[in-house]
mmCIF file of C-alpha atoms in Angstrom:
data_model
loop_
_atom_site.group_PDB
_atom_site.id
_atom_site.type_symbol
_atom_site.label_atom_id
_atom_site.label_comp_id
_atom_site.label_asym_id
_atom_site.label_seq_id
_atom_site.Cartn_x
_atom_site.Cartn_y
_atom_site.Cartn_z
ATOM 1 C CA MET A 1 0.218 0.115 -0.154
ATOM 2 C CA PHE A 2 2.939 2.517 0.543
ATOM 3 C CA TYR A 3 5.361 3.514 -2.025
ATOM 4 C CA ASN A 4 8.598 4.791 -2.272
ATOM 5 C CA LEU A 5 8.896 8.230 -1.010
ATOM 6 C CA GLN A 6 11.656 9.396 -2.640
ATOM 7 C CA ALA A 7 10.631 8.449 -6.210
ATOM 8 C CA CYS A 8 7.575 10.835 -5.690
ATOM 9 C CA VAL A 9 9.974 13.264 -4.449
ATOM 10 C CA GLN A 10 12.015 12.285 -7.978
ATOM 11 C CA PHE A 11 8.876 12.303 -10.093
ATOM 12 C CA SER A 12 7.426 15.530 -8.447
ATOM 13 C CA ILE A 13 3.803 14.500 -9.088
ATOM 14 C CA PRO A 14 1.583 14.483 -6.074
ATOM 15 C CA ARG A 15 2.455 10.859 -3.820
ATOM 16 C CA CYS A 16 -1.068 9.932 -3.964
ATOM 17 C CA LEU A 17 -1.433 9.697 -7.631
ATOM 18 C CA VAL A 18 1.313 6.780 -7.566
ATOM 19 C CA ASN A 19 0.332 3.405 -7.172
ATOM 20 C CA PRO A 20 3.274 1.046 -6.001
ATOM 21 C CA GLN A 21 1.452 -2.033 -6.835
ATOM 22 C CA ARG A 22 1.024 -1.171 -10.067
ATOM 23 C CA PHE A 23 4.795 -0.425 -10.486
ATOM 24 C CA ASN A 24 5.935 -3.733 -9.865
ATOM 25 C CA ILE A 25 8.430 -4.468 -12.506
ATOM 26 C CA ASP A 26 7.974 -8.038 -11.959
ATOM 27 C CA SER A 27 4.125 -8.237 -12.621
ATOM 28 C CA ASN A 28 2.735 -7.779 -16.080
ATOM 29 C CA CYS A 29 3.591 -4.506 -17.538
ATOM 30 C CA SER A 30 0.392 -3.288 -19.352
ATOM 31 C CA ILE A 31 1.219 0.058 -20.897
ATOM 32 C CA SER A 32 -0.983 0.189 -24.088
ATOM 33 C CA LYS A 33 -3.763 2.277 -22.030
ATOM 34 C CA CYS A 34 -3.789 5.124 -19.596
ATOM 35 C CA PRO A 35 -6.055 4.377 -16.892
ATOM 36 C CA ALA A 36 -5.334 7.940 -15.114
ATOM 37 C CA GLN A 37 -6.810 11.181 -16.605
ATOM 38 C CA LEU A 38 -3.986 13.446 -16.660
ATOM 39 C CA SER A 39 -5.204 16.797 -16.147
ATOM 40 C CA PRO A 40 -2.633 19.485 -18.221
ATOM 41 C CA ALA A 41 -0.924 20.369 -14.767
ATOM 42 C CA GLU A 42 -0.407 16.495 -13.984
ATOM 43 C CA ALA A 43 0.954 16.262 -17.618
ATOM 44 C CA GLN A 44 3.002 19.272 -17.420
ATOM 45 C CA GLU A 45 4.757 17.672 -14.281
ATOM 46 C CA LEU A 46 5.546 14.646 -15.976
ATOM 47 C CA ILE A 47 6.914 16.394 -18.427
ATOM 48 C CA ASP A 48 9.045 18.180 -16.162
ATOM 49 C CA ALA A 49 10.305 15.030 -14.377
ATOM 50 C CA PHE A 50 11.017 13.814 -18.035
ATOM 51 C CA GLU A 51 13.215 16.849 -18.074
ATOM 52 C CA ILE A 52 15.231 15.645 -15.087
ATOM 53 C CA PHE A 53 15.611 12.066 -16.190
ATOM 54 C CA ASP A 54 16.741 12.942 -19.592
ATOM 55 C CA LYS A 55 20.449 13.217 -18.707
ATOM 56 C CA ASN A 56 21.960 14.011 -21.757
ATOM 57 C CA LYS A 57 19.428 16.430 -22.467
ATOM 58 C CA ASP A 58 18.703 14.681 -26.183
ATOM 59 C CA GLY A 59 14.961 14.667 -25.681
ATOM 60 C CA THR A 60 14.243 10.997 -25.063
ATOM 61 C CA ILE A 61 15.147 8.518 -22.390
ATOM 62 C CA SER A 62 17.047 6.087 -23.394
ATOM 63 C CA ILE A 63 17.313 2.353 -21.803
ATOM 64 C CA ASP A 64 20.005 3.644 -19.297
ATOM 65 C CA GLU A 65 17.863 6.590 -18.228
ATOM 66 C CA LEU A 66 14.893 4.495 -17.794
ATOM 67 C CA GLY A 67 16.541 2.089 -15.357
ATOM 68 C CA SER A 68 17.575 5.283 -13.531
ATOM 69 C CA ILE A 69 13.886 6.199 -13.287
ATOM 70 C CA LEU A 70 12.793 2.342 -12.343
ATOM 71 C CA ARG A 71 15.938 2.327 -9.685
ATOM 72 C CA ALA A 72 14.719 6.050 -8.279
ATOM 73 C CA VAL A 73 10.942 4.518 -7.676
ATOM 74 C CA GLY A 74 12.385 1.102 -5.995
ATOM 75 C CA GLN A 75 12.874 -1.046 -8.377
ATOM 76 C CA ASN A 76 15.929 -3.197 -9.455
ATOM 77 C CA PRO A 77 14.631 -4.451 -13.051
ATOM 78 C CA SER A 78 16.878 -7.018 -14.710
ATOM 79 C CA ASN A 79 18.292 -6.017 -18.271
ATOM 80 C CA ALA A 80 16.107 -8.440 -19.805
ATOM 81 C CA LYS A 81 12.999 -6.697 -18.104
ATOM 82 C CA LEU A 82 14.190 -3.373 -19.120
ATOM 83 C CA GLU A 83 14.577 -4.272 -22.647
ATOM 84 C CA GLU A 84 10.819 -5.686 -22.200
ATOM 85 C CA ILE A 85 9.359 -2.317 -20.706
ATOM 86 C CA MET A 86 11.309 -0.457 -23.208
ATOM 87 C CA LYS A 87 9.830 -2.452 -26.005
ATOM 88 C CA LYS A 88 6.337 -2.202 -25.346
ATOM 89 C CA ALA A 89 6.719 2.039 -24.133
ATOM 90 C CA ASP A 90 8.511 2.784 -27.630
ATOM 91 C CA LYS A 91 5.809 3.104 -29.619
ATOM 92 C CA ASN A 92 7.543 4.211 -32.552
ATOM 93 C CA GLY A 93 10.249 1.494 -32.715
ATOM 94 C CA ASP A 94 13.182 4.096 -32.408
ATOM 95 C CA GLY A 95 14.864 2.624 -29.112
ATOM 96 C CA VAL A 96 14.342 5.201 -27.099
ATOM 97 C CA LEU A 97 10.993 7.028 -25.457
ATOM 98 C CA ASN A 98 10.112 10.349 -26.700
ATOM 99 C CA LYS A 99 8.311 12.799 -24.358
ATOM 100 C CA ALA A 100 4.615 11.163 -25.268
ATOM 101 C CA GLU A 101 5.680 7.777 -25.162
ATOM 102 C CA TYR A 102 7.065 8.644 -21.210
ATOM 103 C CA VAL A 103 4.004 10.147 -20.157
ATOM 104 C CA ASN A 104 2.083 7.275 -21.532
ATOM 105 C CA LEU A 105 4.284 4.884 -19.381
ATOM 106 C CA ILE A 106 4.617 6.647 -16.358
ATOM 107 C CA SER A 107 0.758 7.936 -16.260
ATOM 108 C CA SER A 108 -0.213 4.055 -16.911
ATOM 109 C CA TYR A 109 0.951 3.678 -13.402
ATOM 110 C CA MET A 110 -1.201 6.277 -12.088
ATOM 111 C CA VAL A 111 -4.369 5.930 -10.113
ATOM 112 C CA ASP A 112 -7.133 8.417 -9.066
ATOM 113 C CA PRO A 113 -6.323 10.566 -6.057
ATOM 114 C CA GLU A 114 -9.346 9.618 -4.352
ATOM 115 C CA VAL A 115 -9.107 6.034 -4.691
ATOM 116 C CA MET A 116 -5.449 6.021 -3.487
ATOM 117 C CA LYS A 117 -7.323 8.030 -0.439
ATOM 118 C CA ALA A 118 -9.647 5.269 0.112
ATOM 119 C CA GLU A 119 -6.964 2.885 -0.011
ATOM 120 C CA LEU A 120 -5.025 4.730 2.647
ATOM 121 C CA ARG A 121 -7.833 5.250 4.807
ATOM 122 C CA GLU A 122 -8.406 1.378 4.631
ATOM 123 C CA ALA A 123 -4.766 0.717 5.512
ATOM 124 C CA PHE A 124 -5.100 3.320 8.425
ATOM 125 C CA MET A 125 -7.866 1.255 10.200
ATOM 126 C CA THR A 126 -5.921 -2.118 9.644
ATOM 127 C CA PHE A 127 -3.215 -0.629 11.823
ATOM 128 C CA ASP A 128 -5.808 1.184 14.563
ATOM 129 C CA LYS A 129 -6.458 -1.904 16.237
ATOM 130 C CA ALA A 130 -8.183 -0.610 19.215
ATOM 131 C CA LYS A 131 -10.295 1.709 16.469
ATOM 132 C CA LYS A 132 -9.529 4.816 18.147
ATOM 133 C CA GLY A 133 -9.000 7.115 15.235
ATOM 134 C CA TYR A 134 -5.370 7.811 15.724
ATOM 135 C CA LEU A 135 -1.591 5.922 15.585
ATOM 136 C CA ASN A 136 0.853 6.603 18.303
ATOM 137 C CA LEU A 137 4.653 6.517 17.478
ATOM 138 C CA GLU A 138 4.641 2.922 18.439
ATOM 139 C CA GLN A 139 1.639 2.055 16.133
ATOM 140 C CA MET A 140 2.926 4.033 13.316
ATOM 141 C CA THR A 141 6.327 2.287 13.819
ATOM 142 C CA LYS A 142 4.708 -1.167 13.933
ATOM 143 C CA ALA A 143 3.135 -0.377 10.873
ATOM 144 C CA LEU A 144 5.428 1.019 8.493
ATOM 145 C CA ARG A 145 7.562 -1.523 9.600
ATOM 146 C CA CYS A 146 5.260 -4.533 8.710
ATOM 147 C CA LEU A 147 4.698 -2.440 5.066
ATOM 148 C CA GLY A 148 8.262 -3.099 4.444
ATOM 149 C CA GLU A 149 9.181 0.620 4.626
ATOM 150 C CA PRO A 150 13.090 0.445 5.179
ATOM 151 C CA LEU A 151 12.919 3.868 7.784
ATOM 152 C CA SER A 152 15.130 4.109 10.716
ATOM 153 C CA ASP A 153 13.399 5.220 14.003
ATOM 154 C CA ILE A 154 14.508 8.732 13.266
ATOM 155 C CA GLU A 155 13.115 8.849 9.924
ATOM 156 C CA ILE A 156 9.461 7.633 11.787
ATOM 157 C CA LYS A 157 9.970 10.382 14.385
ATOM 158 C CA GLN A 158 10.591 12.486 11.504
ATOM 159 C CA LEU A 159 7.621 11.592 9.615
ATOM 160 C CA MET A 160 4.974 11.692 12.741
ATOM 161 C CA GLU A 161 6.210 15.403 13.484
ATOM 162 C CA ILE A 162 5.161 16.065 9.694
ATOM 163 C CA ALA A 163 1.928 14.272 9.693
ATOM 164 C CA ASP A 164 1.064 15.482 13.587
ATOM 165 C CA THR A 165 -0.134 18.323 12.090
ATOM 166 C CA ASN A 166 -2.221 19.437 15.115
ATOM 167 C CA HIS A 167 0.699 18.195 17.550
ATOM 168 C CA ASP A 168 -1.012 16.164 19.741
ATOM 169 C CA GLY A 169 1.523 13.306 19.466
ATOM 170 C CA LYS A 170 -0.798 10.966 17.408
ATOM 171 C CA VAL A 171 -1.578 10.952 13.845
ATOM 172 C CA ASP A 172 -5.247 10.831 12.962
ATOM 173 C CA VAL A 173 -6.565 8.975 9.596
ATOM 174 C CA ASP A 174 -6.794 12.444 7.912
ATOM 175 C CA GLU A 175 -3.441 13.399 9.143
ATOM 176 C CA PHE A 176 -2.100 10.206 7.745
ATOM 177 C CA VAL A 177 -3.756 10.495 4.675
ATOM 178 C CA ASN A 178 -3.200 14.512 4.076
ATOM 179 C CA CYS A 179 0.793 13.845 4.717
ATOM 180 C CA LEU A 180 0.736 11.095 2.094
ATOM 181 C CA CYS A 181 -0.996 12.717 -0.631
ATOM 182 C CA GLN A 182 0.502 16.054 -0.411
ATOM 183 C CA ARG A 183 1.993 17.657 -3.011
ATOM 184 C CA ILE A 184 5.918 17.779 -2.640
#
């Protein structure tokens, strides 16, 4: 349910638009359809991210640059998997991704923000065993570790400080969802 927060910084897109389970390199990579309708602002954000990943500034994303993108979102695809993804995404067959192909590829992994908010609320409730409507530091630590987030105690405390907007030492469901879905 959680996703690599570093990746969202790299992509400069709303964190709640990224669905990590659909960005699993080992799963079937269906990139021919764009499930999320992009607003002009979202499309521009993806294009801005394209510019960041286009290291040699040639207006395309090479297979090496694609590998960097995937590693930035916490994946470690094999060369064969990279080639498979590139082949599916490279609609004109020139061996690189132009902006349109890149936006199509990345947007195929995006979900509606309201769907993600609902999923995050559901995840929160799973960890709120006492049904009090909040998680304290200990519960948040258990939740994040259970979900496989490789965060240190210091990072978890920092996340709690960011999420706990009313400074009561607890993170309620709205703070949790808002923290994870804010634009960064």
